[in-house]
PDB file of C-alpha atoms in Angstrom:
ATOM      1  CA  UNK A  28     -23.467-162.894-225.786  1.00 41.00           C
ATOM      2  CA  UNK A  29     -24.643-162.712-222.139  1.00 41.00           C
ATOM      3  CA  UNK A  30     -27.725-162.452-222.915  1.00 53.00           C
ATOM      4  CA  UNK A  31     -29.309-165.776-222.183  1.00 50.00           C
ATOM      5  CA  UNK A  32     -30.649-165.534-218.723  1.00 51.00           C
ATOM      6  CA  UNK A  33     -33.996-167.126-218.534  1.00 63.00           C
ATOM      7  CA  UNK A  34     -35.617-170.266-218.894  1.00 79.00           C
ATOM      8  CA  UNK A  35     -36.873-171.523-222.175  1.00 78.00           C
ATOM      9  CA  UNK A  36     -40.588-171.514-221.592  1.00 83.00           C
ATOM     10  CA  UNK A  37     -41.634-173.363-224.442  1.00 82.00           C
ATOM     11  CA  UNK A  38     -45.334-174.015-224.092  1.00 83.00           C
ATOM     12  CA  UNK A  39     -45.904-170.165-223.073  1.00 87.00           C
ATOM     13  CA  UNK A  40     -43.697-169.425-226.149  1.00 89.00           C
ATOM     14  CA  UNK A  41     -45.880-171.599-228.253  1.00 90.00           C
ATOM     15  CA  UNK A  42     -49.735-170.227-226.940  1.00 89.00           C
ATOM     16  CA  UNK A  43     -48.593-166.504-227.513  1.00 90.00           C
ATOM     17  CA  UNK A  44     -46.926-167.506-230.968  1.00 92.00           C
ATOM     18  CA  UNK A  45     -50.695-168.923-231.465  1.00 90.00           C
ATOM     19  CA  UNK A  46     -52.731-166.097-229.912  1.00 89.00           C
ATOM     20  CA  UNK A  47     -50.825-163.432-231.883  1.00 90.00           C
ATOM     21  CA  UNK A  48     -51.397-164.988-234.947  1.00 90.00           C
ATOM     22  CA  UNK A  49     -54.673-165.418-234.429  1.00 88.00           C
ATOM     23  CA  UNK A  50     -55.423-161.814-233.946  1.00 88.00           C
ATOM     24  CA  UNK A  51     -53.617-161.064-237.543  1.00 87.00           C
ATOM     25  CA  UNK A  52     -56.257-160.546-240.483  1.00 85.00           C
ATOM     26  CA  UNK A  53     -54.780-161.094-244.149  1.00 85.00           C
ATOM     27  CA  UNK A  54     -55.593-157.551-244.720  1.00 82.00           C
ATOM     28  CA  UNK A  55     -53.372-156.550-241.540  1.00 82.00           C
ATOM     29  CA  UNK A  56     -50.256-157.974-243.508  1.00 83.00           C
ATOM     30  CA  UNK A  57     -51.329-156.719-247.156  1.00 79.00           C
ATOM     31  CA  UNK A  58     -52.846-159.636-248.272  1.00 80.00           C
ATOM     32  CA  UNK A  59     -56.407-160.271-250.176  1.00 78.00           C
ATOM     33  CA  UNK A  60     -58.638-162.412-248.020  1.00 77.00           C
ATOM     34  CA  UNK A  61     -60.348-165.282-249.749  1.00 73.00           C
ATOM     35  CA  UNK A  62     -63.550-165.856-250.602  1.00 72.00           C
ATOM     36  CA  UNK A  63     -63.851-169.573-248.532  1.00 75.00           C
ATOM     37  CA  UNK A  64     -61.747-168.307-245.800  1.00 73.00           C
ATOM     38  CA  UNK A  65     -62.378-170.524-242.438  1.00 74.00           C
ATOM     39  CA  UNK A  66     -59.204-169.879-240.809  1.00 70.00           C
ATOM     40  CA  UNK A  67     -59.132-167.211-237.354  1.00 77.00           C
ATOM     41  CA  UNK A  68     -56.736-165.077-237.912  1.00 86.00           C
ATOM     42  CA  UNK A  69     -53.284-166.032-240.785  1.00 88.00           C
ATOM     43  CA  UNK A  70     -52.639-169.792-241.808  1.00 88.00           C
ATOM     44  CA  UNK A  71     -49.468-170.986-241.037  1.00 88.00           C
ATOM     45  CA  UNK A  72     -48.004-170.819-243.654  1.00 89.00           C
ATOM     46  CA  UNK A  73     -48.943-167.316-244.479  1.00 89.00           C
ATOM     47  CA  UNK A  74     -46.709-166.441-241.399  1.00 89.00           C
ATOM     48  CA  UNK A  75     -44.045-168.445-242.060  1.00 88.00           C
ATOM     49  CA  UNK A  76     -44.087-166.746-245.706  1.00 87.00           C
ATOM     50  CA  UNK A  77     -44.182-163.061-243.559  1.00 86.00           C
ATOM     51  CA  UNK A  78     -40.940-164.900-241.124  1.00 87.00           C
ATOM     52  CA  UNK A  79     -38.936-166.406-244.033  1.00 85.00           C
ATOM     53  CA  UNK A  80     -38.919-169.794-242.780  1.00 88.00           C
ATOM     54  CA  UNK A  81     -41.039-173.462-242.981  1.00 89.00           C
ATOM     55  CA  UNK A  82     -44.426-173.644-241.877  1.00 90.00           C
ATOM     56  CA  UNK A  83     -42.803-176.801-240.225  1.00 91.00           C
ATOM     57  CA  UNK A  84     -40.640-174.881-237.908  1.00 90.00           C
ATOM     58  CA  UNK A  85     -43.057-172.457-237.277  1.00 91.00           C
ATOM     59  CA  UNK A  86     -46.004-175.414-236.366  1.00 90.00           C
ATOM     60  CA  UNK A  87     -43.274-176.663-234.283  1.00 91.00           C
ATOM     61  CA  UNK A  88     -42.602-173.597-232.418  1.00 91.00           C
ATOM     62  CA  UNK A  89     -46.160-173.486-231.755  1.00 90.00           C
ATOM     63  CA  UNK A  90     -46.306-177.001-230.818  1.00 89.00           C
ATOM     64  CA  UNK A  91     -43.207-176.645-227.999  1.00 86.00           C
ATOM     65  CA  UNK A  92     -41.065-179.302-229.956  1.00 81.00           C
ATOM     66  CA  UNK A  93     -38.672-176.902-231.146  1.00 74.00           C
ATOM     67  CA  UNK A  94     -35.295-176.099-229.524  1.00 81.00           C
ATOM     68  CA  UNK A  95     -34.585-172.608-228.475  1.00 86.00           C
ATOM     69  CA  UNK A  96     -34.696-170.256-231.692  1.00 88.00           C
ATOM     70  CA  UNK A  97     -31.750-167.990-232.624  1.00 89.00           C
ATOM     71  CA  UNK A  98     -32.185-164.337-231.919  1.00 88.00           C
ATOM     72  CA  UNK A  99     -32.053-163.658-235.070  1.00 85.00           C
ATOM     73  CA  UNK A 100     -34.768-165.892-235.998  1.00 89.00           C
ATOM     74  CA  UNK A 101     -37.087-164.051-232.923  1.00 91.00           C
ATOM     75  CA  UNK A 102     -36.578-161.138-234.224  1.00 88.00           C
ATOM     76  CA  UNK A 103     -37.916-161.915-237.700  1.00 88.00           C
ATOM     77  CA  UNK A 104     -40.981-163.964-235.978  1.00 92.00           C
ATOM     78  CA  UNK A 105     -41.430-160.084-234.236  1.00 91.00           C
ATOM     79  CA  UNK A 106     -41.331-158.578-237.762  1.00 88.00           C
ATOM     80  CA  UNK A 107     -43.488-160.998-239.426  1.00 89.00           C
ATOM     81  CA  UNK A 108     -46.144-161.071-236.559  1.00 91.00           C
ATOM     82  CA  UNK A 109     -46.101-157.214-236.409  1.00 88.00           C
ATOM     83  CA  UNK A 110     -45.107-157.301-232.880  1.00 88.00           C
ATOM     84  CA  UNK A 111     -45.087-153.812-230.777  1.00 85.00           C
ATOM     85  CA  UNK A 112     -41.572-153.496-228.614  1.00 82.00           C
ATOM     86  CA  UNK A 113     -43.166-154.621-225.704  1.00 81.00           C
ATOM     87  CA  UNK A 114     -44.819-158.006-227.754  1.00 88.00           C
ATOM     88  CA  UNK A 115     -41.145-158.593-229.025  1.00 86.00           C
ATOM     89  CA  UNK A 116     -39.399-158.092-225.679  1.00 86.00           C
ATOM     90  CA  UNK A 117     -41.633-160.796-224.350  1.00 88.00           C
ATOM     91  CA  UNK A 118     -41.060-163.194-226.630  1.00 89.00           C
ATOM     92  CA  UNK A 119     -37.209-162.660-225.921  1.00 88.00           C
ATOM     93  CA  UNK A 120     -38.093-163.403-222.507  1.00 87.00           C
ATOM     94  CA  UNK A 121     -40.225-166.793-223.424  1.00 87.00           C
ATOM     95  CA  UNK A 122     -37.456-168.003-225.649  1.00 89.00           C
ATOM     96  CA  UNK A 123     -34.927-167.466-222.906  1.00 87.00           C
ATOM     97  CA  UNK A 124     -33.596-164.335-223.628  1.00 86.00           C
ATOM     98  CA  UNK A 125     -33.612-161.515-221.223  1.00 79.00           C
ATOM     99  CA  UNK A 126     -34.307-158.750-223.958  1.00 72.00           C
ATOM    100  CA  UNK A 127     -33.631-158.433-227.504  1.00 69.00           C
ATOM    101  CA  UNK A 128     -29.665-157.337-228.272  1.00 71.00           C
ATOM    102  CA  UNK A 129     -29.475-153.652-229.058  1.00 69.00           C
ATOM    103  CA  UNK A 130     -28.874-154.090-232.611  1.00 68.00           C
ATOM    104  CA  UNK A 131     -32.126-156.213-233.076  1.00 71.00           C
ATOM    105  CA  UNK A 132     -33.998-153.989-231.441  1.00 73.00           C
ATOM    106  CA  UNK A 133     -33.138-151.204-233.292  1.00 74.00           C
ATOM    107  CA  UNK A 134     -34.102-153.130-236.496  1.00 78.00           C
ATOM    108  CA  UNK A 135     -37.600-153.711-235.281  1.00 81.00           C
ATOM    109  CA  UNK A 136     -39.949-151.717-237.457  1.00 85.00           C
ATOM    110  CA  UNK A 137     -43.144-150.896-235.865  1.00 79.00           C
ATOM    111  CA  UNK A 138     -46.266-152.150-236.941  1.00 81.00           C
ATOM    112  CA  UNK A 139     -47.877-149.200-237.921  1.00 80.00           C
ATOM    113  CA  UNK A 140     -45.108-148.779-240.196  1.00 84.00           C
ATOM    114  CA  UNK A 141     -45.492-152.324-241.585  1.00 85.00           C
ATOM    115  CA  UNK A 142     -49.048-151.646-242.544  1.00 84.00           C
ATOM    116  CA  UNK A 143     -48.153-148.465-244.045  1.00 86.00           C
ATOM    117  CA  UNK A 144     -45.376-150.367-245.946  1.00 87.00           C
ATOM    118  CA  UNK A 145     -47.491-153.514-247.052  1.00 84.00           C
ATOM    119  CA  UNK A 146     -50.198-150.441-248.684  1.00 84.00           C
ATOM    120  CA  UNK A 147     -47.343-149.141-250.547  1.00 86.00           C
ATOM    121  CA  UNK A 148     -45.712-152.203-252.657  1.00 79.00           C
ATOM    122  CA  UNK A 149     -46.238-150.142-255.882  1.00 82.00           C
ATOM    123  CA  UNK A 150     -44.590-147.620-255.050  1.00 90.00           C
ATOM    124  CA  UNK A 151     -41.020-146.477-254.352  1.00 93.00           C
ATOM    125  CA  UNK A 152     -40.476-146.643-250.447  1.00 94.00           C
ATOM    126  CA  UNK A 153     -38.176-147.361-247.794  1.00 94.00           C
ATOM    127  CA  UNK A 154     -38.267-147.569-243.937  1.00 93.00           C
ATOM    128  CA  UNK A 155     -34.689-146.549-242.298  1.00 92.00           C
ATOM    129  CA  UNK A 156     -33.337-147.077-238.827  1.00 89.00           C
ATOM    130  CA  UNK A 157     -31.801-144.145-236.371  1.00 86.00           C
ATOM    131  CA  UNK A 158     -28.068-144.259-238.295  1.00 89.00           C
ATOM    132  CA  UNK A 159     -29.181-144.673-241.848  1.00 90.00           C
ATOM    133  CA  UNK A 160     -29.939-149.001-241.383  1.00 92.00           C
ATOM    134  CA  UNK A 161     -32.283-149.484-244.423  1.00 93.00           C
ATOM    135  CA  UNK A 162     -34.354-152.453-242.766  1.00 91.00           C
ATOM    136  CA  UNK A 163     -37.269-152.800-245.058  1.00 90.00           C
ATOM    137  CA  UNK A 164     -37.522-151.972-249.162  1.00 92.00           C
ATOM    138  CA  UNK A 165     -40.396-152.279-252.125  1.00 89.00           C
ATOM    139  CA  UNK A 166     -39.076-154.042-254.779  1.00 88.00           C
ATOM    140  CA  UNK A 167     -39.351-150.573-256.671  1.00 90.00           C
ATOM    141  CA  UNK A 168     -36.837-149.164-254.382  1.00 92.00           C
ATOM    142  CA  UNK A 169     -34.403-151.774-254.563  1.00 91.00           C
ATOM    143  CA  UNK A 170     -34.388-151.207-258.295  1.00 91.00           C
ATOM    144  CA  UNK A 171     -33.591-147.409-257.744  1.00 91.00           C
ATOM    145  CA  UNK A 172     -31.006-147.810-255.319  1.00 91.00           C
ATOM    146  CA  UNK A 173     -29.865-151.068-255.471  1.00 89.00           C
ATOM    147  CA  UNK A 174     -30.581-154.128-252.574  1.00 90.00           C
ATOM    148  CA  UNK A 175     -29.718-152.163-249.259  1.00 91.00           C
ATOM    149  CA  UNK A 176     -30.965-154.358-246.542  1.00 89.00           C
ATOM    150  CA  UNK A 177     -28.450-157.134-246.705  1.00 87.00           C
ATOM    151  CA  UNK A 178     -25.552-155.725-244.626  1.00 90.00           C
ATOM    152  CA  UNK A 179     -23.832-156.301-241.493  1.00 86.00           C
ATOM    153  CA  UNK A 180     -21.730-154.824-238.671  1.00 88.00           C
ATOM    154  CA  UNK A 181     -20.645-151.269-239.470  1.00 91.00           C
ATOM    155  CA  UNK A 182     -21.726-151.269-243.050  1.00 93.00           C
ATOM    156  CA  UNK A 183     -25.636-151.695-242.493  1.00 91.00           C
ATOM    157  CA  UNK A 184     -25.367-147.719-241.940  1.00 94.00           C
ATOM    158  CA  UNK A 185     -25.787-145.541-245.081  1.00 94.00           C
ATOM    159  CA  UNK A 186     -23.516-143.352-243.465  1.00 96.00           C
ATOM    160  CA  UNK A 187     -20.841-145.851-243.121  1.00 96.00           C
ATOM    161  CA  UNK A 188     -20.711-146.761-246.575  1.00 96.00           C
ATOM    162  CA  UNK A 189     -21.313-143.230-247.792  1.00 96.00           C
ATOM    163  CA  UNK A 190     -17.432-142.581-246.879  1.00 97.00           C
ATOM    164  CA  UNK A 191     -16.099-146.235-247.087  1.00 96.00           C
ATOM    165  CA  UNK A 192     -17.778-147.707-249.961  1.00 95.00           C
ATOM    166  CA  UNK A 193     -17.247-145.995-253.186  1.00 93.00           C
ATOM    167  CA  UNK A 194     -19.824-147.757-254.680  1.00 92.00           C
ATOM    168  CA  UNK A 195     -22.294-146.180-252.535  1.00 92.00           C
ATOM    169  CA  UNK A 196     -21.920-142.703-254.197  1.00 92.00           C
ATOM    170  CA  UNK A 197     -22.698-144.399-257.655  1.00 90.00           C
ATOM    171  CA  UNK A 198     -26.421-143.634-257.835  1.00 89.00           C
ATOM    172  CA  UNK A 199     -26.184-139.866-256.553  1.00 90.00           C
ATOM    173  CA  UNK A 200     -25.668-137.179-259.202  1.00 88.00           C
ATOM    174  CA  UNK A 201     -21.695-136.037-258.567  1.00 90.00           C
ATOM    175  CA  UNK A 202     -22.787-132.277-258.335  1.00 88.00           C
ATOM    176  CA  UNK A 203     -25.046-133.479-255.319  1.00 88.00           C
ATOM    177  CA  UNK A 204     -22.128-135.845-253.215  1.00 92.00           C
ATOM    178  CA  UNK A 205     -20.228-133.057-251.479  1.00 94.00           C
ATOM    179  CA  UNK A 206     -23.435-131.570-250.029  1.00 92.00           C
ATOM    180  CA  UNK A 207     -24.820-135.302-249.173  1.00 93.00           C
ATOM    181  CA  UNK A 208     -21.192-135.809-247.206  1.00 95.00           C
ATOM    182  CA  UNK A 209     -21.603-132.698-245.266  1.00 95.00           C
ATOM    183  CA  UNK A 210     -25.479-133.451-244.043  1.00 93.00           C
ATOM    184  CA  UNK A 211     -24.581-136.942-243.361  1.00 94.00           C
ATOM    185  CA  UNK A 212     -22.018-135.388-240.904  1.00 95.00           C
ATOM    186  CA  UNK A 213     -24.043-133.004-239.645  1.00 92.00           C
ATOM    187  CA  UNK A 214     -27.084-135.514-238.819  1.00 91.00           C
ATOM    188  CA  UNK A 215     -24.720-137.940-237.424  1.00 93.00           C
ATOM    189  CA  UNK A 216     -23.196-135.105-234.687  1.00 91.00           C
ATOM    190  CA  UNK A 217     -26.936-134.154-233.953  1.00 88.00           C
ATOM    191  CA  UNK A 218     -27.589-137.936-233.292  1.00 87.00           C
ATOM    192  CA  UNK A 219     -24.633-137.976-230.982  1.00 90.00           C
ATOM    193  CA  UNK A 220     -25.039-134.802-228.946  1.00 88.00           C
ATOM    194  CA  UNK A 221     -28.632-136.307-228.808  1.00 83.00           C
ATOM    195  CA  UNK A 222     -27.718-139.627-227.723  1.00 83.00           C
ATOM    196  CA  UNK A 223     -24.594-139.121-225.985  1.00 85.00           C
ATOM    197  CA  UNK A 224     -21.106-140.334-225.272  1.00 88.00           C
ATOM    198  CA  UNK A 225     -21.070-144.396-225.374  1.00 88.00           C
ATOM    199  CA  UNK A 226     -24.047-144.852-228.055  1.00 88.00           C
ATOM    200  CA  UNK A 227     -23.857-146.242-231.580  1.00 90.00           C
ATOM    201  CA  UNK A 228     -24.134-142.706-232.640  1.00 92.00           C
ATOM    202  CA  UNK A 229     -21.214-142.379-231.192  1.00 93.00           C
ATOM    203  CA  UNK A 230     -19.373-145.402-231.763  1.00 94.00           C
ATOM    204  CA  UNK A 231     -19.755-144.885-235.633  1.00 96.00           C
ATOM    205  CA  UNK A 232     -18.389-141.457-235.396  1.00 96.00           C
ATOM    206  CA  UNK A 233     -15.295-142.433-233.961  1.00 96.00           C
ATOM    207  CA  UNK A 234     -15.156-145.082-236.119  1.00 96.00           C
ATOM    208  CA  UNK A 235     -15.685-143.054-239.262  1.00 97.00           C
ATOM    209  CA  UNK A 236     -13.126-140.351-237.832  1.00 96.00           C
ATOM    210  CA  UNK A 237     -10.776-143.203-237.988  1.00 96.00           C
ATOM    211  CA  UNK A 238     -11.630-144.813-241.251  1.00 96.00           C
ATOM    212  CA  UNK A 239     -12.053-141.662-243.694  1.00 96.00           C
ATOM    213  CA  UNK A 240     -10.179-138.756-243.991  1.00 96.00           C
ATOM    214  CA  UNK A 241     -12.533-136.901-245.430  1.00 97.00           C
ATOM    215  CA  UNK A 242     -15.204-137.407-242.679  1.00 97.00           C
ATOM    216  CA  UNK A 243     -12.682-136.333-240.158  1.00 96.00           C
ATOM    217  CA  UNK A 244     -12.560-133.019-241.843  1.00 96.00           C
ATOM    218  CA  UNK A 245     -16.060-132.540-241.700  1.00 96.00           C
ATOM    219  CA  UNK A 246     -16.280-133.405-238.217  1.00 95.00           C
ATOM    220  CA  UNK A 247     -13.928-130.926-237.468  1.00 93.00           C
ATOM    221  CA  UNK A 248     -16.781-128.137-238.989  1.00 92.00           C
ATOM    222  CA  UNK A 249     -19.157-128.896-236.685  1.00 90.00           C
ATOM    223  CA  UNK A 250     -21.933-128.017-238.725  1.00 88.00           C
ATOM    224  CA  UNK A 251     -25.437-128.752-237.702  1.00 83.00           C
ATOM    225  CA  UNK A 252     -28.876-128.289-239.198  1.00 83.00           C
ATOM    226  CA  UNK A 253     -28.100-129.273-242.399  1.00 83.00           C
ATOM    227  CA  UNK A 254     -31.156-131.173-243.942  1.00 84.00           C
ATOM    228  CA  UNK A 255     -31.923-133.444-246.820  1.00 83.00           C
ATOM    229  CA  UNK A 256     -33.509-131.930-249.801  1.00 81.00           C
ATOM    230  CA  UNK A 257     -36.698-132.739-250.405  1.00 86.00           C
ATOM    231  CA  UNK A 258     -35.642-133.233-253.947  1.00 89.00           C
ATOM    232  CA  UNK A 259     -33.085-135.624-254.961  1.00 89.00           C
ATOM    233  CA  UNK A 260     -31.120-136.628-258.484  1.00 90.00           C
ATOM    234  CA  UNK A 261     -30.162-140.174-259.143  1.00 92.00           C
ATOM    235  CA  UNK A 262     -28.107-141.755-261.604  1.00 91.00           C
ATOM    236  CA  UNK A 263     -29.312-144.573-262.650  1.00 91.00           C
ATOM    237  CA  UNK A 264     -27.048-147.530-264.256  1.00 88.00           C
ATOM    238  CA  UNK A 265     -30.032-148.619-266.702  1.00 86.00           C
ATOM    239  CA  UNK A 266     -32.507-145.524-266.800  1.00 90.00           C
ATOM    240  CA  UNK A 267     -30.085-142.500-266.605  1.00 90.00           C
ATOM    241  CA  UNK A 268     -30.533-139.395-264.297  1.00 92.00           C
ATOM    242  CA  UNK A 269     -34.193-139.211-262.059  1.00 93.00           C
ATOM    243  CA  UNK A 270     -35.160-136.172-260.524  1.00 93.00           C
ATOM    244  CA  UNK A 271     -36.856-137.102-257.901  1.00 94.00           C
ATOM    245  CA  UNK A 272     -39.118-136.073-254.587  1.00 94.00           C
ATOM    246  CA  UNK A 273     -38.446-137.519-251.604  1.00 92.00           C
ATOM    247  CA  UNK A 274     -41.133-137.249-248.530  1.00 91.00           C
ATOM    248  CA  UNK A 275     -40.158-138.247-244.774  1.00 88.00           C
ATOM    249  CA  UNK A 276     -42.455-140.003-242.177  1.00 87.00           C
ATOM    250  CA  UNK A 277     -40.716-140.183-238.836  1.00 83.00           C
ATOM    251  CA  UNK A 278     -42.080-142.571-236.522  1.00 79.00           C
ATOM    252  CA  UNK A 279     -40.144-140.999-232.945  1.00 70.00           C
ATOM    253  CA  UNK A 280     -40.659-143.787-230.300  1.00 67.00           C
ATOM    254  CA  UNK A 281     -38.452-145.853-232.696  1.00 69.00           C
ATOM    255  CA  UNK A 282     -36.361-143.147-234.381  1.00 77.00           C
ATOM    256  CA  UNK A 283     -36.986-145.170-237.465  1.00 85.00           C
ATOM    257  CA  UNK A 284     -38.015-142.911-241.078  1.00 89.00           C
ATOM    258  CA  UNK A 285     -40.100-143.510-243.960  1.00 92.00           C
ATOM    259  CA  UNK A 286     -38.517-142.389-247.230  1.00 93.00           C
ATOM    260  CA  UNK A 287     -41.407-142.221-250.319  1.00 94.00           C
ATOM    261  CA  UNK A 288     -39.700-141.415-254.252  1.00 95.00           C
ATOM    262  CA  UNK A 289     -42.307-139.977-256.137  1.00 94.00           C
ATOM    263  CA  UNK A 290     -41.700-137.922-260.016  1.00 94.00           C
ATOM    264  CA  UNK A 291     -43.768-135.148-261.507  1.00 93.00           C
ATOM    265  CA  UNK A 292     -46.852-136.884-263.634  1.00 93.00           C
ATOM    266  CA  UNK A 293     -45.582-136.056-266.818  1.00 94.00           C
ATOM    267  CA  UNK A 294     -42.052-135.450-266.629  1.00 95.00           C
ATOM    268  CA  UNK A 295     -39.115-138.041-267.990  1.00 95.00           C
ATOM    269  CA  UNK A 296     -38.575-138.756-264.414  1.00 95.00           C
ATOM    270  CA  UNK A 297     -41.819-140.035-263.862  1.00 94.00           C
ATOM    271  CA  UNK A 298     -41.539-142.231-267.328  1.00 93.00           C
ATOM    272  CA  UNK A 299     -38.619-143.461-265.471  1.00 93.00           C
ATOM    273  CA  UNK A 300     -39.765-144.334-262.116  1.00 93.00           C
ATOM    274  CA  UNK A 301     -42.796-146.112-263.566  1.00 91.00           C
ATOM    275  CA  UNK A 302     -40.177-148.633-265.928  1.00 90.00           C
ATOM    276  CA  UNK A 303     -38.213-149.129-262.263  1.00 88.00           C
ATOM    277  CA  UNK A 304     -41.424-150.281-260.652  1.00 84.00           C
ATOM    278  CA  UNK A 305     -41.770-152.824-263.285  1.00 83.00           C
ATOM    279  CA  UNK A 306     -38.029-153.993-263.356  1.00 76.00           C
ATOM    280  CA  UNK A 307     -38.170-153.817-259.836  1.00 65.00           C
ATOM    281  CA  UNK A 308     -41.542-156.307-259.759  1.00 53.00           C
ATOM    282  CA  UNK A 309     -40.415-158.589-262.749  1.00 54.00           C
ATOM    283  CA  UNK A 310     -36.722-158.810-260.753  1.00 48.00           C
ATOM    284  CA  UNK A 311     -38.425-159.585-257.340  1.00 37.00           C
ATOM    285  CA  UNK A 312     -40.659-162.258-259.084  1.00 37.00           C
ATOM    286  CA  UNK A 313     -37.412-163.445-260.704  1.00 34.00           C
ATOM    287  CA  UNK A 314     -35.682-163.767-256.981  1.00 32.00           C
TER     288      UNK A 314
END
């Protein structure tokens, strides 16, 4: 990888894996606070639930008996902790890394984000990366649009499987999938004139020129400015057709979005969305 370059600091790693959580309330990760609660800050095992892995591991981190973690495994300690970039880039640097790798980075989703994301859990949400990476879900989106944060390589962007995957067209009404393919080509060229020759933005166009026909022709339009609708219409494999609004938080420092689903009160749509929340909760329960 080339990207192991310092020393393993192990007891520093361990004091600011302490120190940070410490400073985390149960309320700053969306969860109740007891009633007897003597702990400072989250249990162990309350972070290790927020990492997805042991409370052992994670006591052993903290304890400097632990051999150097992956990357991978940093970067979901930086998630679960609700470390800012600069937190996570030093805790690359304890573990012996000299910075997180580019695509890790990008995956980070800031904390103010997180908290907005832990008060919305009953509701139909989504944070995205800069090229479409879905890196966080409710359980009430998954059930709308299907588990999204489980790719790799090439195929974690939305745009990528929009013109590689069939299967990713499935859920969008067919009168809407010409227009989607054009803005996805048109806010893929404005991420590349913005970011510039050698970037992924840039990397996934040619490699989308290559790989689909039908994005090469679009490419050659050169439109720009397109925009999503705030309105979009799903097809759903178990409810039928949603009509559905769709509001957009950017957060700019990370280029990352926040997509919110909502239906008229009322409408069929809104019947609809309300049964997917449940699904979606029962399902993830189920997992």
């Amino acid at each position: 990888m080339g990207h192991i370059g310092h020393t393993f600091d192990r007891s520093s790693l361990g004091a600011f894996l302490r120190t940070r959580r410490a400073a985390l309330q149960p309320e700053d990760v969306g969860l109740p606070r007891g009633q007897r609660r003597r702990a400072v800050g989250l249990r162990r095992e309350e972070v290790s639930e927020l990492c997805t892995m042991s409370a052992d591991y994670f006591a052993r981190l903290e304890r400097g008996d632990r051999p150097q973690p992956s990357e991978q495994m940093l970067a979901a300690i930086a998630r679960g902790l609700r470390l800012t970039p600069d937190e996570r880039d030093h805790l690359f640097l304890l573990a012996g890394y000299r910075t997180a790798r580019r695509d890790l980075r990008r995956q980070h989703v800031s904390p103010g984000l997180m908290r907005v994301m832990d008060g919305l859990a009953g509701t139909t949400a989504q944070v995205m990366g800069p090229l479409g990476e879905t890196l966080l879900q409710t359980p009430s989106a998954v059930a709308l649009l299907g588990e999204q944060t489980q790719y790799t390589g090439n195929a974690r962007s939305a745009t990528y499987r929009w013109f590689t995957d069939p299967a990713a067209r499935e859920r969008y009404h067919p009168l809407k999938r010409d227009a989607n393919s054009r803005i996805n080509v048109a806010q893929l060229r404005a991420a590349v004139t913005r970011d510039g020759p050698g970037s992924p933005a840039a990397d996934l166009a040619d490699i989308l020129g290559r790989a689909s026909d039908e994005f090469a022709r679009l490419w050659d339009r050169h439109e720009v400015g397109l925009r999503w609708s705030e309105t979009k219409r799903f097809v759903h494999p178990e409810v039928g057709r949603l009509d559905l609004y769709c509001q957009l938080l950017l957060e700019p420092d990370q280029g990352q979005s926040l997509l919110i689903f909502t239906a008229t009160p009322g409408t069929e749509s809104h019947e609809k969305l309300a049964l997917l929340t449940v699904l979606g909760t029962a399902q993830f329960a189920a997992d």
